[in-house]
């Protein structure tokens, strides 16, 4: 009856929308897992962990929240056909890549909340890799438009 291809429309609108969606999902996991770790280990009268561990847990919550908000705004702008300027997407993806590079270093190091293998460890690394893929896709698009 109706030939509506929603998935095709979204893919045609942006090649990176799937990367941004996966990035948002992983950032939600980072945010939720680190909030749970913080609540279990760093709150109350006698926190179980030292101050450094708790500060890194707060960093993980912040990074997860920042990544989620940026991804949600980008996905919303791409989905609602209000074309997001390429420079805004490119600069924000570079910023997120830098933030997650530091995040992986602090969160998954020996004294961080993501040190043991688990959801936080894998989701931090996945978010870092996805942010790299988003930046590399932006660079590819920039180079392809520059040569034509």
mmCIF file of C-alpha atoms in Angstrom:
data_model
loop_
_atom_site.group_PDB
_atom_site.id
_atom_site.type_symbol
_atom_site.label_atom_id
_atom_site.label_comp_id
_atom_site.label_asym_id
_atom_site.label_seq_id
_atom_site.Cartn_x
_atom_site.Cartn_y
_atom_site.Cartn_z
ATOM 1 C CA UNK A 1 0.000 0.000 0.000
ATOM 2 C CA UNK A 2 2.438 2.643 1.215
ATOM 3 C CA UNK A 3 6.074 2.464 0.176
ATOM 4 C CA UNK A 4 7.650 4.055 3.240
ATOM 5 C CA UNK A 5 11.251 3.104 3.888
ATOM 6 C CA UNK A 6 12.080 4.623 7.277
ATOM 7 C CA UNK A 7 15.441 2.864 7.624
ATOM 8 C CA UNK A 8 16.446 3.885 4.098
ATOM 9 C CA UNK A 9 15.462 7.495 4.753
ATOM 10 C CA UNK A 10 17.557 7.641 7.914
ATOM 11 C CA UNK A 11 20.568 6.066 6.176
ATOM 12 C CA UNK A 12 20.249 8.477 3.268
ATOM 13 C CA UNK A 13 20.111 11.424 5.644
ATOM 14 C CA UNK A 14 23.380 10.599 7.333
ATOM 15 C CA UNK A 15 25.920 7.846 7.084
ATOM 16 C CA UNK A 16 26.967 8.474 10.682
ATOM 17 C CA UNK A 17 23.550 8.239 12.316
ATOM 18 C CA UNK A 18 24.129 4.580 13.209
ATOM 19 C CA UNK A 19 27.501 5.451 14.734
ATOM 20 C CA UNK A 20 25.947 8.281 16.750
ATOM 21 C CA UNK A 21 23.128 5.970 17.900
ATOM 22 C CA UNK A 22 25.569 3.288 19.022
ATOM 23 C CA UNK A 23 27.688 5.957 20.719
ATOM 24 C CA UNK A 24 24.660 7.250 22.631
ATOM 25 C CA UNK A 25 23.717 3.745 23.753
ATOM 26 C CA UNK A 26 27.233 3.059 25.032
ATOM 27 C CA UNK A 27 27.387 6.453 26.792
ATOM 28 C CA UNK A 28 24.155 5.627 28.610
ATOM 29 C CA UNK A 29 25.802 2.407 29.812
ATOM 30 C CA UNK A 30 28.889 4.353 30.967
ATOM 31 C CA UNK A 31 26.690 6.855 32.799
ATOM 32 C CA UNK A 32 24.444 4.263 34.447
ATOM 33 C CA UNK A 33 27.165 1.822 35.433
ATOM 34 C CA UNK A 34 29.395 4.497 36.911
ATOM 35 C CA UNK A 35 26.454 6.023 38.811
ATOM 36 C CA UNK A 36 25.720 2.603 40.279
ATOM 37 C CA UNK A 37 29.378 2.115 41.231
ATOM 38 C CA UNK A 38 29.453 5.570 42.828
ATOM 39 C CA UNK A 39 26.255 4.927 44.784
ATOM 40 C CA UNK A 40 27.479 1.547 46.045
ATOM 41 C CA UNK A 41 31.057 2.518 46.937
ATOM 42 C CA UNK A 42 31.279 6.267 47.536
ATOM 43 C CA UNK A 43 28.161 7.352 49.404
ATOM 44 C CA UNK A 44 27.144 7.039 53.020
ATOM 45 C CA UNK A 45 29.031 7.772 56.217
ATOM 46 C CA UNK A 46 31.880 5.327 55.571
ATOM 47 C CA UNK A 47 32.629 5.121 51.848
ATOM 48 C CA UNK A 48 34.214 1.843 50.784
ATOM 49 C CA UNK A 49 36.709 3.434 48.417
ATOM 50 C CA UNK A 50 39.280 6.224 48.619
ATOM 51 C CA UNK A 51 38.710 9.748 47.351
ATOM 52 C CA UNK A 52 40.632 9.151 44.092
ATOM 53 C CA UNK A 53 38.351 6.246 43.163
ATOM 54 C CA UNK A 54 35.244 8.297 43.918
ATOM 55 C CA UNK A 55 36.498 11.293 41.916
ATOM 56 C CA UNK A 56 37.110 9.023 38.936
ATOM 57 C CA UNK A 57 33.607 7.612 39.351
ATOM 58 C CA UNK A 58 32.240 11.174 39.156
ATOM 59 C CA UNK A 59 34.358 11.719 36.045
ATOM 60 C CA UNK A 60 32.835 8.608 34.469
ATOM 61 C CA UNK A 61 29.317 9.829 35.270
ATOM 62 C CA UNK A 62 30.129 13.243 33.759
ATOM 63 C CA UNK A 63 31.707 11.823 30.619
ATOM 64 C CA UNK A 64 28.787 9.451 30.092
ATOM 65 C CA UNK A 65 26.333 12.315 30.508
ATOM 66 C CA UNK A 66 28.243 14.621 28.149
ATOM 67 C CA UNK A 67 28.472 11.909 25.498
ATOM 68 C CA UNK A 68 24.777 11.076 25.822
ATOM 69 C CA UNK A 69 23.693 14.712 25.507
ATOM 70 C CA UNK A 70 25.922 15.435 22.492
ATOM 71 C CA UNK A 71 24.823 12.243 20.746
ATOM 72 C CA UNK A 72 21.145 12.893 21.489
ATOM 73 C CA UNK A 73 21.341 16.444 20.132
ATOM 74 C CA UNK A 74 23.172 15.285 16.996
ATOM 75 C CA UNK A 75 20.740 12.421 16.351
ATOM 76 C CA UNK A 76 17.768 14.729 16.923
ATOM 77 C CA UNK A 77 19.092 17.343 14.521
ATOM 78 C CA UNK A 78 19.822 14.738 11.848
ATOM 79 C CA UNK A 79 16.452 13.023 12.289
ATOM 80 C CA UNK A 80 14.334 16.169 12.279
ATOM 81 C CA UNK A 81 15.802 17.289 8.930
ATOM 82 C CA UNK A 82 17.261 20.442 10.372
ATOM 83 C CA UNK A 83 20.577 19.789 8.711
ATOM 84 C CA UNK A 84 23.383 19.933 11.281
ATOM 85 C CA UNK A 85 26.318 22.005 10.036
ATOM 86 C CA UNK A 86 29.278 19.801 9.188
ATOM 87 C CA UNK A 87 31.709 21.949 11.162
ATOM 88 C CA UNK A 88 29.589 21.623 14.329
ATOM 89 C CA UNK A 89 29.469 17.833 13.996
ATOM 90 C CA UNK A 90 33.174 17.632 13.208
ATOM 91 C CA UNK A 91 34.290 19.831 16.112
ATOM 92 C CA UNK A 92 31.985 18.110 18.601
ATOM 93 C CA UNK A 93 33.173 14.670 17.490
ATOM 94 C CA UNK A 94 36.814 15.718 17.934
ATOM 95 C CA UNK A 95 35.966 17.091 21.378
ATOM 96 C CA UNK A 96 34.245 13.849 22.368
ATOM 97 C CA UNK A 97 37.201 11.836 21.091
ATOM 98 C CA UNK A 98 39.573 13.852 23.294
ATOM 99 C CA UNK A 99 37.245 13.605 26.304
ATOM 100 C CA UNK A 100 36.934 9.841 25.944
ATOM 101 C CA UNK A 101 40.689 9.449 25.426
ATOM 102 C CA UNK A 102 41.218 11.008 28.858
ATOM 103 C CA UNK A 103 38.213 9.123 30.199
ATOM 104 C CA UNK A 104 39.587 5.745 29.180
ATOM 105 C CA UNK A 105 42.935 6.631 30.747
ATOM 106 C CA UNK A 106 41.481 7.691 34.105
ATOM 107 C CA UNK A 107 38.480 5.369 34.381
ATOM 108 C CA UNK A 108 40.042 2.074 33.293
ATOM 109 C CA UNK A 109 43.456 2.564 34.901
ATOM 110 C CA UNK A 110 44.539 0.544 37.933
ATOM 111 C CA UNK A 111 42.824 2.785 40.511
ATOM 112 C CA UNK A 112 39.744 3.682 38.489
ATOM 113 C CA UNK A 113 36.222 2.325 38.801
ATOM 114 C CA UNK A 114 36.515 0.630 35.414
ATOM 115 C CA UNK A 115 39.706 -1.266 36.270
ATOM 116 C CA UNK A 116 38.001 -4.647 36.745
ATOM 117 C CA UNK A 117 36.674 -6.119 33.520
ATOM 118 C CA UNK A 118 32.979 -5.413 33.306
ATOM 119 C CA UNK A 119 30.350 -3.138 31.803
ATOM 120 C CA UNK A 120 32.193 0.088 32.603
ATOM 121 C CA UNK A 121 35.522 -1.130 31.225
ATOM 122 C CA UNK A 122 34.090 -2.395 27.939
ATOM 123 C CA UNK A 123 31.651 0.477 27.426
ATOM 124 C CA UNK A 124 34.384 3.096 28.008
ATOM 125 C CA UNK A 125 36.613 1.485 25.420
ATOM 126 C CA UNK A 126 33.693 1.019 23.018
ATOM 127 C CA UNK A 127 32.722 4.699 23.342
ATOM 128 C CA UNK A 128 36.333 5.700 22.690
ATOM 129 C CA UNK A 129 36.491 3.515 19.566
ATOM 130 C CA UNK A 130 33.112 4.786 18.327
ATOM 131 C CA UNK A 131 34.199 8.396 18.830
ATOM 132 C CA UNK A 132 37.285 7.636 16.737
ATOM 133 C CA UNK A 133 35.100 6.095 14.009
ATOM 134 C CA UNK A 134 32.849 9.176 13.991
ATOM 135 C CA UNK A 135 35.866 11.488 13.648
ATOM 136 C CA UNK A 136 37.346 9.344 10.872
ATOM 137 C CA UNK A 137 34.005 9.349 9.030
ATOM 138 C CA UNK A 138 33.889 13.148 9.263
ATOM 139 C CA UNK A 139 37.458 13.362 7.930
ATOM 140 C CA UNK A 140 36.504 11.034 5.060
ATOM 141 C CA UNK A 141 33.517 13.220 4.169
ATOM 142 C CA UNK A 142 35.646 16.356 4.338
ATOM 143 C CA UNK A 143 38.294 14.867 2.042
ATOM 144 C CA UNK A 144 35.726 13.601 -0.454
ATOM 145 C CA UNK A 145 34.080 17.032 -0.724
ATOM 146 C CA UNK A 146 37.440 18.776 -0.966
ATOM 147 C CA UNK A 147 38.594 16.688 -3.928
ATOM 148 C CA UNK A 148 35.402 17.173 -5.942
#
